[in-house]
mmCIF file of C-alpha atoms in Angstrom:
data_model
loop_
_atom_site.group_PDB
_atom_site.id
_atom_site.type_symbol
_atom_site.label_atom_id
_atom_site.label_comp_id
_atom_site.label_asym_id
_atom_site.label_seq_id
_atom_site.Cartn_x
_atom_site.Cartn_y
_atom_site.Cartn_z
ATOM 1 C CA UNK S 140 -1.210 -19.743 15.879
ATOM 2 C CA UNK S 141 -3.309 -16.723 15.138
ATOM 3 C CA UNK S 142 -0.379 -14.456 16.012
ATOM 4 C CA UNK S 143 2.190 -16.248 13.849
ATOM 5 C CA UNK S 144 3.045 -14.027 10.904
ATOM 6 C CA UNK S 145 3.021 -15.330 7.355
ATOM 7 C CA UNK S 146 6.602 -14.060 6.935
ATOM 8 C CA UNK S 147 7.784 -16.211 9.841
ATOM 9 C CA UNK S 148 5.873 -19.218 8.537
ATOM 10 C CA UNK S 149 7.547 -18.830 5.154
ATOM 11 C CA UNK S 150 10.919 -18.543 6.880
ATOM 12 C CA UNK S 151 10.079 -21.706 8.820
ATOM 13 C CA UNK S 152 9.419 -23.423 5.507
ATOM 14 C CA UNK S 153 12.926 -22.591 4.270
ATOM 15 C CA UNK S 154 14.515 -23.897 7.482
ATOM 16 C CA UNK S 155 12.406 -27.047 7.493
ATOM 17 C CA UNK S 156 12.997 -27.961 3.854
ATOM 18 C CA UNK S 157 16.617 -26.814 3.783
ATOM 19 C CA UNK S 158 17.637 -28.716 6.874
ATOM 20 C CA UNK S 159 18.980 -25.810 8.871
ATOM 21 C CA UNK S 160 19.774 -22.154 9.272
ATOM 22 C CA UNK S 161 22.590 -21.996 6.708
ATOM 23 C CA UNK S 162 20.447 -23.225 3.833
ATOM 24 C CA UNK S 163 17.640 -20.885 4.871
ATOM 25 C CA UNK S 164 20.102 -17.991 5.032
ATOM 26 C CA UNK S 165 21.256 -18.734 1.495
ATOM 27 C CA UNK S 166 17.730 -18.856 0.091
ATOM 28 C CA UNK S 167 16.366 -15.830 1.965
ATOM 29 C CA UNK S 168 19.349 -13.477 2.274
ATOM 30 C CA UNK S 169 18.891 -13.201 6.050
ATOM 31 C CA UNK S 170 21.661 -14.035 8.496
ATOM 32 C CA UNK S 171 21.638 -17.379 10.306
ATOM 33 C CA UNK S 172 21.470 -15.744 13.796
ATOM 34 C CA UNK S 173 18.467 -13.664 12.702
ATOM 35 C CA UNK S 174 16.684 -16.741 11.385
ATOM 36 C CA UNK S 175 17.504 -18.636 14.570
ATOM 37 C CA UNK S 176 15.958 -15.907 16.730
ATOM 38 C CA UNK S 177 12.830 -15.825 14.613
ATOM 39 C CA UNK S 178 12.412 -19.622 14.818
ATOM 40 C CA UNK S 179 12.647 -19.416 18.625
ATOM 41 C CA UNK S 180 10.019 -16.667 18.556
ATOM 42 C CA UNK S 181 7.799 -18.812 16.326
ATOM 43 C CA UNK S 182 8.047 -21.694 18.763
ATOM 44 C CA UNK S 183 7.018 -19.371 21.597
ATOM 45 C CA UNK S 184 4.048 -18.071 19.602
ATOM 46 C CA UNK S 185 2.852 -21.559 18.646
ATOM 47 C CA UNK S 186 3.654 -23.126 22.017
ATOM 48 C CA UNK S 187 5.231 -26.076 20.191
ATOM 49 C CA UNK S 188 8.757 -27.473 19.802
ATOM 50 C CA UNK S 189 9.224 -27.382 16.062
ATOM 51 C CA UNK S 190 12.843 -28.537 15.733
ATOM 52 C CA UNK S 191 15.296 -30.977 17.235
ATOM 53 C CA UNK S 192 18.524 -29.014 17.169
ATOM 54 C CA UNK S 193 21.788 -30.919 16.831
ATOM 55 C CA UNK S 194 25.216 -30.850 15.239
ATOM 56 C CA UNK S 195 23.775 -32.061 11.941
ATOM 57 C CA UNK S 196 21.296 -29.170 11.677
ATOM 58 C CA UNK S 197 17.677 -28.459 12.426
ATOM 59 C CA UNK S 198 15.611 -31.639 12.284
ATOM 60 C CA UNK S 199 11.864 -31.375 12.285
ATOM 61 C CA UNK S 200 10.114 -32.483 15.423
ATOM 62 C CA UNK S 201 6.666 -34.097 15.242
ATOM 63 C CA UNK S 202 4.928 -30.740 15.736
ATOM 64 C CA UNK S 203 7.270 -29.196 13.168
ATOM 65 C CA UNK S 204 6.245 -31.755 10.552
ATOM 66 C CA UNK S 205 2.572 -31.031 11.235
ATOM 67 C CA UNK S 206 3.195 -27.306 10.878
ATOM 68 C CA UNK S 207 5.105 -27.864 7.639
ATOM 69 C CA UNK S 208 2.141 -29.742 6.200
ATOM 70 C CA UNK S 209 -0.120 -26.821 7.083
ATOM 71 C CA UNK S 210 2.280 -24.250 5.684
ATOM 72 C CA UNK S 211 2.382 -26.131 2.382
ATOM 73 C CA UNK S 212 -1.429 -25.928 2.221
ATOM 74 C CA UNK S 213 -1.238 -22.195 2.936
ATOM 75 C CA UNK S 214 1.348 -21.781 0.170
ATOM 76 C CA UNK S 215 -0.886 -23.598 -2.287
ATOM 77 C CA UNK S 216 -3.785 -21.302 -1.366
ATOM 78 C CA UNK S 217 -1.603 -18.194 -1.661
ATOM 79 C CA UNK S 218 -0.317 -19.366 -5.043
ATOM 80 C CA UNK S 219 -3.867 -19.939 -6.270
ATOM 81 C CA UNK S 220 -4.836 -16.425 -5.186
ATOM 82 C CA UNK S 221 -1.781 -15.006 -6.929
ATOM 83 C CA UNK S 222 -2.608 -16.910 -10.121
ATOM 84 C CA UNK S 223 -6.234 -15.725 -9.936
ATOM 85 C CA UNK S 224 -5.118 -12.139 -9.489
ATOM 86 C CA UNK S 225 -2.661 -12.495 -12.353
ATOM 87 C CA UNK S 226 -5.440 -13.658 -14.652
ATOM 88 C CA UNK S 227 -7.320 -10.421 -13.961
ATOM 89 C CA UNK S 228 -4.268 -8.277 -14.647
ATOM 90 C CA UNK S 229 -3.772 -9.923 -18.034
ATOM 91 C CA UNK S 230 -7.333 -9.216 -19.190
ATOM 92 C CA UNK S 231 -7.608 -6.621 -21.982
ATOM 93 C CA UNK S 232 -8.913 -3.142 -21.176
ATOM 94 C CA UNK S 233 -11.638 -1.129 -22.894
ATOM 95 C CA UNK S 234 -11.656 2.569 -22.040
ATOM 96 C CA UNK S 235 -14.660 4.800 -22.657
ATOM 97 C CA UNK S 236 -14.921 8.585 -22.517
ATOM 98 C CA UNK S 237 -18.157 10.491 -22.070
ATOM 99 C CA UNK S 238 -19.391 13.768 -20.655
ATOM 100 C CA UNK S 239 -20.406 13.993 -17.000
ATOM 101 C CA UNK S 240 -24.104 13.374 -17.636
ATOM 102 C CA UNK S 241 -23.646 10.386 -19.939
ATOM 103 C CA UNK S 242 -21.038 8.903 -17.623
ATOM 104 C CA UNK S 243 -23.567 9.070 -14.807
ATOM 105 C CA UNK S 244 -26.226 7.402 -16.941
ATOM 106 C CA UNK S 245 -23.846 4.581 -17.907
ATOM 107 C CA UNK S 246 -22.908 4.050 -14.256
ATOM 108 C CA UNK S 247 -26.607 3.831 -13.336
ATOM 109 C CA UNK S 248 -27.089 1.142 -16.011
ATOM 110 C CA UNK S 249 -23.720 -0.558 -15.682
ATOM 111 C CA UNK S 250 -25.017 -4.110 -15.949
ATOM 112 C CA UNK S 251 -26.036 -3.324 -19.535
ATOM 113 C CA UNK S 252 -22.439 -2.439 -20.419
ATOM 114 C CA UNK S 253 -20.211 -4.687 -18.311
ATOM 115 C CA UNK S 254 -20.456 -7.470 -15.731
ATOM 116 C CA UNK S 255 -17.767 -9.203 -13.656
ATOM 117 C CA UNK S 256 -18.177 -12.247 -15.881
ATOM 118 C CA UNK S 257 -16.802 -10.388 -18.918
ATOM 119 C CA UNK S 258 -13.297 -11.365 -20.012
ATOM 120 C CA UNK S 259 -12.105 -7.757 -20.163
ATOM 121 C CA UNK S 260 -11.671 -4.822 -17.809
ATOM 122 C CA UNK S 261 -13.188 -1.357 -18.147
ATOM 123 C CA UNK S 262 -11.847 2.154 -17.678
ATOM 124 C CA UNK S 263 -14.529 4.861 -17.457
ATOM 125 C CA UNK S 264 -13.310 8.380 -18.187
ATOM 126 C CA UNK S 265 -15.384 11.495 -17.664
ATOM 127 C CA UNK S 266 -14.316 13.990 -20.289
ATOM 128 C CA UNK S 267 -16.476 17.018 -21.022
ATOM 129 C CA UNK S 268 -14.029 18.209 -23.689
ATOM 130 C CA UNK S 269 -13.389 16.316 -26.936
ATOM 131 C CA UNK S 270 -11.258 13.165 -26.970
ATOM 132 C CA UNK S 271 -8.049 12.940 -28.988
ATOM 133 C CA UNK S 272 -7.921 9.490 -30.590
ATOM 134 C CA UNK S 273 -4.443 10.197 -31.955
ATOM 135 C CA UNK S 274 -3.006 9.608 -28.509
ATOM 136 C CA UNK S 275 -5.511 6.859 -27.607
ATOM 137 C CA UNK S 276 -7.065 8.882 -24.787
ATOM 138 C CA UNK S 277 -9.911 6.377 -25.005
ATOM 139 C CA UNK S 278 -10.938 3.443 -27.163
ATOM 140 C CA UNK S 279 -14.563 4.592 -27.357
ATOM 141 C CA UNK S 280 -15.947 8.123 -27.041
ATOM 142 C CA UNK S 281 -19.559 9.262 -26.754
ATOM 143 C CA UNK S 282 -19.768 12.604 -28.510
ATOM 144 C CA UNK S 283 -22.233 15.438 -29.051
ATOM 145 C CA UNK S 284 -21.426 15.806 -32.755
ATOM 146 C CA UNK S 285 -20.265 13.736 -35.682
ATOM 147 C CA UNK S 286 -16.476 13.815 -36.168
ATOM 148 C CA UNK S 287 -15.498 15.494 -39.401
ATOM 149 C CA UNK S 288 -12.050 13.924 -39.675
ATOM 150 C CA UNK S 289 -9.773 11.304 -38.187
ATOM 151 C CA UNK S 290 -9.257 7.580 -38.501
ATOM 152 C CA UNK S 291 -12.453 6.733 -36.641
ATOM 153 C CA UNK S 292 -15.501 4.547 -36.925
ATOM 154 C CA UNK S 293 -18.784 6.198 -36.007
ATOM 155 C CA UNK S 294 -22.269 5.062 -35.072
ATOM 156 C CA UNK S 295 -25.256 7.389 -34.860
ATOM 157 C CA UNK S 296 -27.141 7.028 -31.588
ATOM 158 C CA UNK S 297 -30.071 8.870 -29.995
ATOM 159 C CA UNK S 298 -31.193 12.513 -29.894
ATOM 160 C CA UNK S 299 -30.531 14.243 -26.590
ATOM 161 C CA UNK S 300 -32.944 16.959 -25.416
ATOM 162 C CA UNK S 301 -32.586 19.543 -22.645
ATOM 163 C CA UNK S 302 -35.005 21.504 -20.508
ATOM 164 C CA UNK S 303 -35.006 23.779 -17.475
ATOM 165 C CA UNK S 304 -35.693 22.041 -14.170
ATOM 166 C CA UNK S 305 -36.484 23.064 -10.631
ATOM 167 C CA UNK S 306 -37.033 21.294 -7.349
ATOM 168 C CA UNK S 307 -40.508 19.895 -6.792
ATOM 169 C CA UNK S 308 -42.441 22.416 -4.741
ATOM 170 C CA UNK S 309 -40.186 25.266 -5.827
ATOM 171 C CA UNK S 310 -41.818 28.678 -5.513
ATOM 172 C CA UNK S 311 -42.866 29.682 -9.018
ATOM 173 C CA UNK S 312 -42.463 33.343 -8.067
ATOM 174 C CA UNK S 313 -38.763 32.810 -7.400
ATOM 175 C CA UNK S 314 -36.785 33.896 -10.465
ATOM 176 C CA UNK S 315 -33.380 32.555 -9.364
ATOM 177 C CA UNK S 316 -31.318 30.567 -11.852
ATOM 178 C CA UNK S 317 -28.255 28.338 -11.439
ATOM 179 C CA UNK S 318 -25.538 27.938 -14.058
ATOM 180 C CA UNK S 319 -22.114 26.547 -14.708
ATOM 181 C CA UNK S 320 -19.452 29.245 -14.512
ATOM 182 C CA UNK S 321 -18.368 30.907 -17.732
ATOM 183 C CA UNK S 322 -14.857 29.532 -17.213
ATOM 184 C CA UNK S 323 -16.006 25.901 -17.219
ATOM 185 C CA UNK S 324 -18.994 25.948 -19.592
ATOM 186 C CA UNK S 325 -18.198 24.002 -22.785
ATOM 187 C CA UNK S 326 -21.380 22.900 -24.526
ATOM 188 C CA UNK S 327 -24.275 25.060 -25.732
ATOM 189 C CA UNK S 328 -26.370 23.620 -22.891
ATOM 190 C CA UNK S 329 -23.691 24.683 -20.383
ATOM 191 C CA UNK S 330 -23.789 28.225 -21.718
ATOM 192 C CA UNK S 331 -27.514 28.605 -22.329
ATOM 193 C CA UNK S 332 -28.489 30.047 -18.945
ATOM 194 C CA UNK S 333 -25.939 32.846 -18.769
ATOM 195 C CA UNK S 334 -26.572 33.721 -22.426
ATOM 196 C CA UNK S 335 -30.225 34.544 -21.672
ATOM 197 C CA UNK S 336 -30.556 38.296 -21.002
ATOM 198 C CA UNK S 337 -33.438 37.880 -18.559
ATOM 199 C CA UNK S 338 -31.926 35.092 -16.415
ATOM 200 C CA UNK S 339 -31.279 36.154 -12.824
ATOM 201 C CA UNK S 340 -28.320 33.922 -11.907
ATOM 202 C CA UNK S 341 -27.825 33.819 -8.154
ATOM 203 C CA UNK S 342 -25.673 30.660 -7.943
ATOM 204 C CA UNK S 343 -23.114 29.031 -10.161
ATOM 205 C CA UNK S 344 -20.696 26.138 -9.903
ATOM 206 C CA UNK S 345 -17.804 24.551 -11.755
ATOM 207 C CA UNK S 346 -19.069 20.959 -12.132
ATOM 208 C CA UNK S 347 -22.194 19.507 -13.770
ATOM 209 C CA UNK S 348 -22.876 17.209 -10.826
ATOM 210 C CA UNK S 349 -22.906 20.107 -8.376
ATOM 211 C CA UNK S 350 -25.275 21.932 -10.725
ATOM 212 C CA UNK S 351 -27.659 19.002 -10.421
ATOM 213 C CA UNK S 352 -27.499 18.966 -6.624
ATOM 214 C CA UNK S 353 -28.017 22.730 -6.380
ATOM 215 C CA UNK S 354 -31.111 22.549 -8.575
ATOM 216 C CA UNK S 355 -32.459 19.622 -6.589
ATOM 217 C CA UNK S 356 -31.666 21.441 -3.360
ATOM 218 C CA UNK S 357 -33.874 24.370 -4.349
ATOM 219 C CA UNK S 358 -31.248 27.030 -5.113
ATOM 220 C CA UNK S 359 -32.953 27.895 -8.401
ATOM 221 C CA UNK S 360 -33.780 26.707 -11.894
ATOM 222 C CA UNK S 361 -31.174 25.267 -14.231
ATOM 223 C CA UNK S 362 -30.748 23.418 -17.522
ATOM 224 C CA UNK S 363 -30.250 19.651 -17.493
ATOM 225 C CA UNK S 364 -30.378 16.888 -20.081
ATOM 226 C CA UNK S 365 -33.851 15.373 -20.008
ATOM 227 C CA UNK S 366 -32.447 11.885 -19.415
ATOM 228 C CA UNK S 367 -31.078 13.204 -16.118
ATOM 229 C CA UNK S 368 -33.833 15.577 -15.038
ATOM 230 C CA UNK S 369 -36.798 13.376 -15.924
ATOM 231 C CA UNK S 370 -35.463 10.442 -13.900
ATOM 232 C CA UNK S 371 -35.156 12.458 -10.692
ATOM 233 C CA UNK S 372 -38.451 12.421 -8.818
ATOM 234 C CA UNK S 373 -37.476 15.449 -6.776
ATOM 235 C CA UNK S 374 -37.262 17.579 -9.920
ATOM 236 C CA UNK S 375 -39.932 18.929 -12.247
ATOM 237 C CA UNK S 376 -39.612 20.724 -15.537
ATOM 238 C CA UNK S 377 -39.649 24.496 -15.408
ATOM 239 C CA UNK S 378 -40.423 24.849 -19.116
ATOM 240 C CA UNK S 379 -40.600 22.982 -22.421
ATOM 241 C CA UNK S 380 -37.752 21.250 -24.217
ATOM 242 C CA UNK S 381 -35.227 23.833 -25.417
ATOM 243 C CA UNK S 382 -35.117 22.840 -29.075
ATOM 244 C CA UNK S 383 -31.887 24.623 -29.979
ATOM 245 C CA UNK S 384 -29.989 22.522 -27.421
ATOM 246 C CA UNK S 385 -31.041 19.147 -28.842
ATOM 247 C CA UNK S 386 -28.162 17.237 -30.412
ATOM 248 C CA UNK S 387 -27.480 13.808 -31.857
ATOM 249 C CA UNK S 388 -25.273 11.489 -29.859
ATOM 250 C CA UNK S 389 -22.498 9.624 -31.661
ATOM 251 C CA UNK S 390 -20.522 6.581 -30.538
ATOM 252 C CA UNK S 391 -17.014 6.941 -31.900
ATOM 253 C CA UNK S 392 -14.084 4.519 -31.843
ATOM 254 C CA UNK S 393 -10.618 4.547 -33.312
ATOM 255 C CA UNK S 394 -10.812 2.513 -36.500
ATOM 256 C CA UNK S 395 -7.944 0.245 -35.406
ATOM 257 C CA UNK S 396 -9.377 -0.383 -31.949
ATOM 258 C CA UNK S 397 -12.874 -1.293 -33.124
ATOM 259 C CA UNK S 398 -11.494 -4.546 -34.572
ATOM 260 C CA UNK S 399 -10.851 -5.828 -31.049
ATOM 261 C CA UNK S 400 -13.709 -8.151 -30.011
ATOM 262 C CA UNK S 401 -14.083 -6.586 -26.560
ATOM 263 C CA UNK S 402 -14.299 -3.072 -28.039
ATOM 264 C CA UNK S 403 -16.989 -4.186 -30.477
ATOM 265 C CA UNK S 404 -18.919 -5.753 -27.591
ATOM 266 C CA UNK S 405 -18.901 -2.522 -25.573
ATOM 267 C CA UNK S 406 -19.889 -0.436 -28.620
ATOM 268 C CA UNK S 407 -22.848 -2.734 -29.288
ATOM 269 C CA UNK S 408 -23.910 -2.681 -25.650
ATOM 270 C CA UNK S 409 -23.725 1.107 -25.404
ATOM 271 C CA UNK S 410 -25.722 1.475 -28.609
ATOM 272 C CA UNK S 411 -28.367 -0.931 -27.299
ATOM 273 C CA UNK S 412 -28.532 0.823 -23.909
ATOM 274 C CA UNK S 413 -29.116 4.229 -25.461
ATOM 275 C CA UNK S 414 -31.618 2.855 -27.968
ATOM 276 C CA UNK S 415 -33.594 1.197 -25.150
ATOM 277 C CA UNK S 416 -33.997 4.638 -23.545
ATOM 278 C CA UNK S 417 -34.478 6.627 -26.749
ATOM 279 C CA UNK S 418 -37.711 8.272 -25.547
ATOM 280 C CA UNK S 419 -36.073 9.363 -22.300
ATOM 281 C CA UNK S 420 -33.119 10.927 -24.109
ATOM 282 C CA UNK S 421 -35.468 12.690 -26.512
ATOM 283 C CA UNK S 422 -37.311 14.343 -23.636
ATOM 284 C CA UNK S 423 -40.538 12.390 -23.941
ATOM 285 C CA UNK S 424 -40.406 11.596 -20.219
ATOM 286 C CA UNK S 425 -40.299 7.821 -20.580
ATOM 287 C CA UNK S 426 -38.514 7.523 -17.243
ATOM 288 C CA UNK S 427 -37.950 4.055 -15.781
#
């Protein structure tokens, strides 16, 4: 039985309940000869005589009736799986947009934002540029500055500090720096390194995550948010907090979308998550 395909078992069901090949052909769209060949093949696979063939049609043999009972159980199980899957697909969606660093932090603390028991689905977007709520690019955005216009609801969150970091054990005499490329740098923190006249940049990259790995790998010093750098044990600070890079984080939602219960839940959870790690974001090295 392990080699009997589900397609053939379903075809068997149509023959068994329809009383013959003609009825099965009508319900499946296959030709009667094709169905007949597949029923013979099914009998060979199972090693059982499933039908008593006669002028009045295909009558179920004893083994055929037992197989039909089993196929009905399989259909019930398949239907339950389909219904279960359908329930998931009908759940509402909440989409969030955040920069690369904040997205990583949320992923590392996902249980504080969403669990499989929640009655909604999540879409996590990494967006280092600003989000356009006009076109509903996201329901919730985590931003570096307060929006000055738009039909949005805003919530002030934590202060985010930055500092230069280097790999633990990095040679202090080495003056190499790592930066994002000028073509991909967006925020003041992205641009800080190459705007310093005395920075000797020997490596650069086009993604924040690769910047992190290069710093950790010992390619040079680079600027990271403190909530990223201070949580990595293989990194140490290469200087104090860079005050001019500190910004306030804002949780922003389209004013229409925030009325949805699931959107309000995610906003509250994000706000609580950031507040719980306020000292870490502020660069006070309260790593956990």
